[in-house]
Coordinates of C-alpha atoms and ligand atoms in Angstrom, one line a residue:
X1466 CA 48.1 -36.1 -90.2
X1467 CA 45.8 -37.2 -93.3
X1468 CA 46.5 -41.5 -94.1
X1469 CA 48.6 -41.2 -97.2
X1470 CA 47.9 -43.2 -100.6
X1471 CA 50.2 -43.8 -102.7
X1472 CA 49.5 -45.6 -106.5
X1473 CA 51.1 -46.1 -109.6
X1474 CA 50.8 -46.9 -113.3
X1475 CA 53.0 -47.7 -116.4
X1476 CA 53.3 -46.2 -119.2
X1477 CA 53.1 -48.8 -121.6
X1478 CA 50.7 -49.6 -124.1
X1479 CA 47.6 -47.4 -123.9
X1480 CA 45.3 -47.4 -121.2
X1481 CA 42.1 -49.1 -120.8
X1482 CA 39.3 -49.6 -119.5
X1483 CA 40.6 -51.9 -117.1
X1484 CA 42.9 -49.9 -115.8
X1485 CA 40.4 -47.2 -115.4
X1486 CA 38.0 -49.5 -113.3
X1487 CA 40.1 -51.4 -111.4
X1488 CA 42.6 -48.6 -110.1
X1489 CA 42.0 -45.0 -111.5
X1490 CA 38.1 -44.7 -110.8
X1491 CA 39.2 -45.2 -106.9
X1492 CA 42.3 -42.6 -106.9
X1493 CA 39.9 -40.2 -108.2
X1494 CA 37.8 -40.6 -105.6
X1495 CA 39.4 -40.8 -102.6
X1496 CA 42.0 -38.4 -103.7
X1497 CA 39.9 -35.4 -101.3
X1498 CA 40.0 -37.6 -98.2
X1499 CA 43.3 -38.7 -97.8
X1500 CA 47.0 -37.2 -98.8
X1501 CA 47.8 -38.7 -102.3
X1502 CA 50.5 -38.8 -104.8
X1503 CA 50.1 -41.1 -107.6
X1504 CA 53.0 -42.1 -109.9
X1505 CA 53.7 -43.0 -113.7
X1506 CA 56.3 -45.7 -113.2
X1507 CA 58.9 -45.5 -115.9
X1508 CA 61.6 -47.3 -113.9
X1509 CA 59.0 -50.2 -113.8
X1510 CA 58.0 -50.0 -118.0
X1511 CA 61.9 -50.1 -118.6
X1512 CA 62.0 -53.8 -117.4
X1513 CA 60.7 -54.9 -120.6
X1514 CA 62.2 -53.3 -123.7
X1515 CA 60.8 -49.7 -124.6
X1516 CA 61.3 -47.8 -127.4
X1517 CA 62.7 -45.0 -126.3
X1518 CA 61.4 -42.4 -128.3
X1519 CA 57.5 -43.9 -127.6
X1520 CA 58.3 -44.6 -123.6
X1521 CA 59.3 -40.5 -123.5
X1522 CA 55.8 -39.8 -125.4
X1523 CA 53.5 -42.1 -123.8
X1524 CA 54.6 -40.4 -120.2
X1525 CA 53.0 -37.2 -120.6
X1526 CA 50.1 -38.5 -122.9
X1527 CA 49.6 -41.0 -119.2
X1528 CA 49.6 -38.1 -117.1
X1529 CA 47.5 -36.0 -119.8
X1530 CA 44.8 -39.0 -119.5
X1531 CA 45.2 -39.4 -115.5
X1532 CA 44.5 -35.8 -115.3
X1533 CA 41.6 -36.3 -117.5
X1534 CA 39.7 -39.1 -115.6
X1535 CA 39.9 -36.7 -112.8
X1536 CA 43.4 -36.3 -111.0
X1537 CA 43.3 -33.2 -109.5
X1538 CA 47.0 -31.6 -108.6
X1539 CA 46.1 -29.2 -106.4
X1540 CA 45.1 -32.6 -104.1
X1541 CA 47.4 -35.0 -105.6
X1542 CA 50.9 -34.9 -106.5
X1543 CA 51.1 -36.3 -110.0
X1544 CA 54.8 -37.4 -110.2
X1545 CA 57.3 -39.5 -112.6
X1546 CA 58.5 -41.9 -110.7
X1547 CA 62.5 -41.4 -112.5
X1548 CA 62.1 -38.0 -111.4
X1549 CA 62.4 -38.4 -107.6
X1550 CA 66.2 -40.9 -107.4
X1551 CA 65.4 -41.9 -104.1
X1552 CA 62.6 -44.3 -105.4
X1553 CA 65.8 -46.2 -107.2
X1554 CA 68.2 -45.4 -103.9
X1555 CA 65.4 -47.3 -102.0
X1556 CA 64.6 -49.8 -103.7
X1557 CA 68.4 -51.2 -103.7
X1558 CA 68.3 -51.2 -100.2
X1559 CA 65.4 -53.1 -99.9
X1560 CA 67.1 -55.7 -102.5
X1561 CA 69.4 -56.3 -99.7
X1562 CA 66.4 -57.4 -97.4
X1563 CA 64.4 -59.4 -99.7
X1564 CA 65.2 -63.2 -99.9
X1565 CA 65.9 -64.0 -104.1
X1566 CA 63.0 -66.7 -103.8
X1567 CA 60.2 -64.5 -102.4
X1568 CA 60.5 -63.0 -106.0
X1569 CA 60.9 -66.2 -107.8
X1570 CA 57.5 -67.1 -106.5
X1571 CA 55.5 -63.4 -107.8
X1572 CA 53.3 -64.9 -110.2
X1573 CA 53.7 -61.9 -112.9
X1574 CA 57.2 -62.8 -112.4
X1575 CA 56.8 -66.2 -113.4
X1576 CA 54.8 -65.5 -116.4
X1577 CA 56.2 -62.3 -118.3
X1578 CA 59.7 -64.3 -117.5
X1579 CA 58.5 -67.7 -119.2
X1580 CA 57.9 -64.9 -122.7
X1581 CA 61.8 -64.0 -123.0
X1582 CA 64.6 -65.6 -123.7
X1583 CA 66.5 -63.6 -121.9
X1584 CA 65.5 -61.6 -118.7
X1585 CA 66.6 -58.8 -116.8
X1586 CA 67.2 -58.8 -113.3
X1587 CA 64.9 -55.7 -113.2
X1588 CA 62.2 -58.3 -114.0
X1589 CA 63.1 -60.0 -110.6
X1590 CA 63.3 -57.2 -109.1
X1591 CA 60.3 -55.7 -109.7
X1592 CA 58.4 -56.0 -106.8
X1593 CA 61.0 -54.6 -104.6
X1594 CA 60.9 -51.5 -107.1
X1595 CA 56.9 -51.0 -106.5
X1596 CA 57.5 -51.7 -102.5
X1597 CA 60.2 -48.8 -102.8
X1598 CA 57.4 -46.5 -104.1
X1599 CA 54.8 -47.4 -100.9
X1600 CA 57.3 -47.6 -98.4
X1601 CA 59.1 -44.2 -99.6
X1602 CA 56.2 -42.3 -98.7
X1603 CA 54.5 -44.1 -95.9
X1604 CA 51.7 -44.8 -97.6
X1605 CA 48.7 -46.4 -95.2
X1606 CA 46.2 -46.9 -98.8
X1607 CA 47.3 -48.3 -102.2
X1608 CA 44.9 -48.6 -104.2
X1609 CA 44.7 -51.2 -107.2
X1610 CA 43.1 -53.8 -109.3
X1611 CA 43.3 -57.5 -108.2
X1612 CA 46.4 -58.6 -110.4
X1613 CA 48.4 -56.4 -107.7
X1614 CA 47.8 -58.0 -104.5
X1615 CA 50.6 -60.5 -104.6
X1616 CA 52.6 -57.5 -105.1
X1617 CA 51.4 -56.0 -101.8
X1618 CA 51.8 -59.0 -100.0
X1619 CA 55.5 -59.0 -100.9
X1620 CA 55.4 -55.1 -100.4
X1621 CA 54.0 -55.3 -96.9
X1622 CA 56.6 -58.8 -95.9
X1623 CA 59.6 -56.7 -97.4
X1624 CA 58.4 -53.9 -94.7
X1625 CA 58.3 -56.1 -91.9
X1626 CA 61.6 -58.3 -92.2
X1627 CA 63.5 -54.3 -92.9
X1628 CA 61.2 -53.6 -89.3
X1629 CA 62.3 -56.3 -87.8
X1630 CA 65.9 -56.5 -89.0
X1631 CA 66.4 -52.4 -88.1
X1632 CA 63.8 -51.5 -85.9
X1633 CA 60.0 -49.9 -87.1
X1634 CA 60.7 -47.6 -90.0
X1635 CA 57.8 -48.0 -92.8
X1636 CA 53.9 -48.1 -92.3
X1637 CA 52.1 -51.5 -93.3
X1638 CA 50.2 -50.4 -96.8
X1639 CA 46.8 -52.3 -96.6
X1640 CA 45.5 -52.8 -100.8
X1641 CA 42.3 -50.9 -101.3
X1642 CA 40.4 -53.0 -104.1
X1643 CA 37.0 -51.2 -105.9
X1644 CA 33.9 -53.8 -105.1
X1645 CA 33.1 -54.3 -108.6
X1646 CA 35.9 -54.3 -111.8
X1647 CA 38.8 -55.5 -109.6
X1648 CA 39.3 -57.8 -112.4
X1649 CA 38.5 -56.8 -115.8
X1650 CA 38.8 -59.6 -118.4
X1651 CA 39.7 -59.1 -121.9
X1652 CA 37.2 -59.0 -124.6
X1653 CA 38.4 -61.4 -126.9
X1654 CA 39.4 -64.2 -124.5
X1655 CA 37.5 -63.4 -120.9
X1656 CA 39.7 -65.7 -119.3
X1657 CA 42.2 -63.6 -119.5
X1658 CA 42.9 -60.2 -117.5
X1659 CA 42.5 -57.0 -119.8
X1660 CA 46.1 -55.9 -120.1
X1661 CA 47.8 -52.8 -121.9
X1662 CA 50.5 -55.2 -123.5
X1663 CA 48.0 -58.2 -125.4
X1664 CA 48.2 -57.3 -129.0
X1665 CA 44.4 -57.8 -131.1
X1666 CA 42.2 -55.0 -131.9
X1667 CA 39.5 -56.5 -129.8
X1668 CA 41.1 -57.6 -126.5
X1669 CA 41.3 -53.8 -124.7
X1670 CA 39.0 -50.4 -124.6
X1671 CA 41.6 -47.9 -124.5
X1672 CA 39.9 -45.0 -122.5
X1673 CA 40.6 -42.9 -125.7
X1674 CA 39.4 -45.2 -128.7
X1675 CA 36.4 -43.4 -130.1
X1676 CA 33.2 -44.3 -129.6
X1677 CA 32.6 -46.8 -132.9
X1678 CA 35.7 -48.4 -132.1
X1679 CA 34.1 -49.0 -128.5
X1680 CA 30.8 -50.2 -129.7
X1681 CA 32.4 -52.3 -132.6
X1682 CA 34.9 -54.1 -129.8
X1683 CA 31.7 -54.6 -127.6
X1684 CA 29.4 -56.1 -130.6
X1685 CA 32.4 -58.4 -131.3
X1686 CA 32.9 -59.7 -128.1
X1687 CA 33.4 -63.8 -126.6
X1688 CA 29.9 -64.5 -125.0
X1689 CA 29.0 -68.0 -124.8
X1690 CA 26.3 -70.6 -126.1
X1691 CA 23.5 -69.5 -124.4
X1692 CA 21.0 -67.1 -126.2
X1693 CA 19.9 -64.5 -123.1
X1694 CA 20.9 -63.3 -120.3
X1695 CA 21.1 -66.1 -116.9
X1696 CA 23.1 -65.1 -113.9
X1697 CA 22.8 -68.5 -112.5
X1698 CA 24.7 -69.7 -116.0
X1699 CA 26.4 -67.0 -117.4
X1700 CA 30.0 -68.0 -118.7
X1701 CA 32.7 -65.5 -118.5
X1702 CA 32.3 -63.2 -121.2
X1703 CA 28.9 -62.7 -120.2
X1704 CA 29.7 -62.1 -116.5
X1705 CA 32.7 -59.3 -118.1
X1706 CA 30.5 -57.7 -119.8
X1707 CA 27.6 -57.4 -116.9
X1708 CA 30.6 -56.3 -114.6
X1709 CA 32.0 -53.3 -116.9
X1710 CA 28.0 -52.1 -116.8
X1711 CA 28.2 -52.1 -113.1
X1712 CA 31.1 -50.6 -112.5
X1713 CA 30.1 -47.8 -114.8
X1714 CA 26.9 -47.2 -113.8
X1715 CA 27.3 -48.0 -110.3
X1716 CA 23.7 -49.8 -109.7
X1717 CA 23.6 -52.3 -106.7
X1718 CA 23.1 -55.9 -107.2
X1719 CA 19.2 -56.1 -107.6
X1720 CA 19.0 -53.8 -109.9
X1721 CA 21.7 -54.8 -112.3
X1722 CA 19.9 -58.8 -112.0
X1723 CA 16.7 -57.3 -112.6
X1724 CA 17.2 -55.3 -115.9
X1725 CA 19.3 -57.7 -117.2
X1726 CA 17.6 -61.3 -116.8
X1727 CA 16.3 -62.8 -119.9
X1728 CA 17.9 -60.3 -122.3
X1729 CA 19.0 -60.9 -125.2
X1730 CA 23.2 -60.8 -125.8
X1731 CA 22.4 -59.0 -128.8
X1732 CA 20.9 -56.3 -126.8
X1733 CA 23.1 -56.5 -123.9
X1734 CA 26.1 -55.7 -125.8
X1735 CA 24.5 -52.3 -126.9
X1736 CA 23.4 -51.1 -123.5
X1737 CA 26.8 -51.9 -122.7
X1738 CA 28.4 -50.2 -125.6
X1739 CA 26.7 -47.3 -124.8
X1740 CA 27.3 -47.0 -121.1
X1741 CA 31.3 -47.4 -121.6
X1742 CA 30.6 -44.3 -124.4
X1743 CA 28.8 -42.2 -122.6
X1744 CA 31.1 -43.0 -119.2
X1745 CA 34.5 -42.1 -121.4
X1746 CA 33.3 -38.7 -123.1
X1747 CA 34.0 -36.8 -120.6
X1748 CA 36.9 -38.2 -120.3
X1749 CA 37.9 -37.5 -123.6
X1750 CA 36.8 -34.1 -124.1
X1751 CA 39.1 -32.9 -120.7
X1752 CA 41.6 -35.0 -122.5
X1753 CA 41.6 -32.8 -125.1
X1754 CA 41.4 -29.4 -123.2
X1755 CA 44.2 -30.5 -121.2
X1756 CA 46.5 -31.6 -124.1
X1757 CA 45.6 -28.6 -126.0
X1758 CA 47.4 -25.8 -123.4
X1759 CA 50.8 -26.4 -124.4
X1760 CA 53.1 -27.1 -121.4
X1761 CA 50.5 -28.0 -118.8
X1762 CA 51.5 -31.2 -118.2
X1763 CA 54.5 -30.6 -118.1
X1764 CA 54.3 -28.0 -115.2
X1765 CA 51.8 -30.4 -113.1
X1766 CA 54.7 -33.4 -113.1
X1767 CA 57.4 -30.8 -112.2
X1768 CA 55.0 -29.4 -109.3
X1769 CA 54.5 -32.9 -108.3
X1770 CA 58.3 -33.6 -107.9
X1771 CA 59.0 -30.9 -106.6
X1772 CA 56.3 -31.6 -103.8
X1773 CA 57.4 -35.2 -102.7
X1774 CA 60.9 -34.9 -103.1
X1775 CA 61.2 -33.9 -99.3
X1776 CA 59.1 -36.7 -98.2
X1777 CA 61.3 -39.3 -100.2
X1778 CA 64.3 -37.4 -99.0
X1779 CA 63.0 -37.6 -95.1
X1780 CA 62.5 -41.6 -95.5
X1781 CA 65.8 -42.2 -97.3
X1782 CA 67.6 -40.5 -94.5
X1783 CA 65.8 -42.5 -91.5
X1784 CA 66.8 -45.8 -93.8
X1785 CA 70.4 -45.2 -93.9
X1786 CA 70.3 -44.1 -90.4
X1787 CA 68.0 -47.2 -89.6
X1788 CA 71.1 -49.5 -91.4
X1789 CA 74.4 -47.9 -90.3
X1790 CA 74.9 -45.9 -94.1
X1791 CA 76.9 -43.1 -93.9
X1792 CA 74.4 -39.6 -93.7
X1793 CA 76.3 -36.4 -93.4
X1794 CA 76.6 -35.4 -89.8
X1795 CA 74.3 -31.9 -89.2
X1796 CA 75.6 -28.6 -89.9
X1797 CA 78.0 -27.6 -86.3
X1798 CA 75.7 -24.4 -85.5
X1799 CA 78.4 -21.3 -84.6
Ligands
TYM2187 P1 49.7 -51.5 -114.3 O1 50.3 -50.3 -115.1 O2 49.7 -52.8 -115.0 O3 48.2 -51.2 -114.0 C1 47.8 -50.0 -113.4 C2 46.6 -50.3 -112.5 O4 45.5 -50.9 -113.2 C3 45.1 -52.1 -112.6 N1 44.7 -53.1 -113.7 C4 43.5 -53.7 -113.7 N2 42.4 -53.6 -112.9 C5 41.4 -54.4 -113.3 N3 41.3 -55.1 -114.4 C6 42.4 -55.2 -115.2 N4 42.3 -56.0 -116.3 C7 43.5 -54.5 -114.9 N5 44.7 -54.3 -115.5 C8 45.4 -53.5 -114.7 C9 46.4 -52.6 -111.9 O5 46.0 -53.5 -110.8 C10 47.0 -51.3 -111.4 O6 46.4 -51.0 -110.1 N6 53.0 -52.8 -110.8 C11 51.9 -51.9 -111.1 C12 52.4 -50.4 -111.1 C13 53.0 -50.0 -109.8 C14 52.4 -49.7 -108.6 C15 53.4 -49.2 -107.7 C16 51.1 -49.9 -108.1 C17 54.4 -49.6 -109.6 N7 54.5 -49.2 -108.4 C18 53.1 -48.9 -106.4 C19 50.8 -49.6 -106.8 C20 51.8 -49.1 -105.9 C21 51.5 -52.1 -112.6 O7 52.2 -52.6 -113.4 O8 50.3 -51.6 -112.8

């Protein structure tokens, strides 16, 4: 049997670049050599307000633009996560395993919580949530960008204690990080992580902002004092801005050092510019192919249910057996 991989996404704000780099890029790729399904997390946006009218449009336009960088679902099963209840029936009873203050320490935790007055105990219980996705399906490979990893760590401890506690049930889920654009910074302020929900026109690329819109948030972007190019000194924005090249372009180490020394920002920021336009046109054009046929999407998210629902269904059932729950006793055969 392949290694399965499981992944997800919300779909909140638009997506970006970041995103694309850190995550998306990689379940593209490995999509042909291992099983994978790859999930748009509504449970997970709803533990921060959404309006409910944009959360139901911003689903399919997700899995319009996940099929666009490449998703292909006759590999991968492209599923809404609120479409398959066991992810929700799991999750509660790995609530009951996880100790309250292994989720009071989740960093993401401690930040989005310090921004509200008042939080939800789905914000607490977050983590558990995104376990329940891995651990519904088994999944060996998850990949992500580096701001998940304390999630997995919590993912892969919940796993063990429900092991230990009820005898081995769930595969351990190693994190599968890209090499380069783990961590994509935001334009505006590079010390801080490129994320879907910072407001500011220049903080994100969205993978569909047009291409003057990419160049203009690329010309405006925090560099530092220096006037070229210095790997030895480069401050963060700098170092951002050489990483989204790589990860674009894909050139090793030498080569990226070697064309860039001793250029000026000026000019970096163009050849920049232009790699992140030429990398999303593709992107954009299947984006619009695939929103033009009316109903696609649709159809690929309901094939994608349809396709993991027996999987979720098989681990659900070896949970409650695993803990004592009631499961209907089989059919008596006559
Ligand atoms: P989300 O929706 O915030 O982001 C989706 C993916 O994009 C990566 N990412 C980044 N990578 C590099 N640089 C950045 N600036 C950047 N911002 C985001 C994230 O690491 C992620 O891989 N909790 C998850 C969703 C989730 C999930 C799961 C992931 C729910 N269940 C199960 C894996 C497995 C999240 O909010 O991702």
């Amino acid at each position: 049997m392949k290694t399965r991989v499981l992944s997800g996404i919300q779909p909140t704000g638009s997506p970006h670049i970041g995103n694309y780099l850190g995550a998306l890029k990689n379940w593209a790729k490995i999509q042909y050599d291992y099983d994978s399904i790859y999930c748009i997390v509504d449970l997970h946006a709803i533990t921060t307000y959404q309006d409910p009218k944009e959360l139901r449009g911003k689903i399919e336009e997700l899995a319009a633009v996940l099929l666009a960088i490449g998703i292909d679902p006759k590999h991968s099963a492209l599923v809404v996560q609120s479409s398959v209840p066991e992810h929700a029936e799991l999750a509660w009873m790995l609530t009951c395993v996880t100790p309250v203050g292994w989720l009071e320490r989740m960093t993401q935790y401690k930040a989005k919580s310090a921004a509200q007055e008042t939080i939800g105990d789905g914000l607490l219980q977050y983590p558990v949530l995104m376990a329940a996705d891995i651990l519904l399906y088994q999944a060996g490979i998850v990949p992500v960008g580096d701001d998940q990893t304390q999630h997995l760590e919590l993912a892969r401890d919940i796993a063990q204690r429900f092991n230990s506690l009820y005898g081995e049930t769930f595969v351990m889920p190693a994190t599968h990080l890209p090499s380069v654009g783990a961590r994509i910074m935001g334009l505006d302020d590079p010390e801080k992580k490129m994320s879907k929900s910072t407001a500011g026109a220049g903080h994100a690329i969205s993978l569909l902002d047009p291409p003057d819109a990419i160049r203009k948030k690329i010309m405006r972007s925090t560099t530092d004092s220096n006037p070229d190019v210095d790997f030895e000194n480069a401050g963060a924005g700098v170092r951002n801005l050489l990483t989204i090249f790589q990860a674009f372009i894909e050139w090793p180490d030498e080569q990226l050092r070697s064309h860039f020394t001793g250029m000026r920002y000026g000019d970096l920021k163009k050849q920049v510019a232009e790699a992140v336009v030429s990398a999303l046109a593709p992107i954009q054009e299947r984006y619009r192919q695939i929103t033009a046929e009316r109903g696609y999407v649709a159809a690929v998210l309901d094939e994608g249910a349809r396709r993991v629902s027996p999987l979720a269904k098989d681990t659900v059932n070896q949970v409650k057996q695993a803990m004592g729950l009631f499961t209907p006793p089989a059919p008596l055969s006559k």
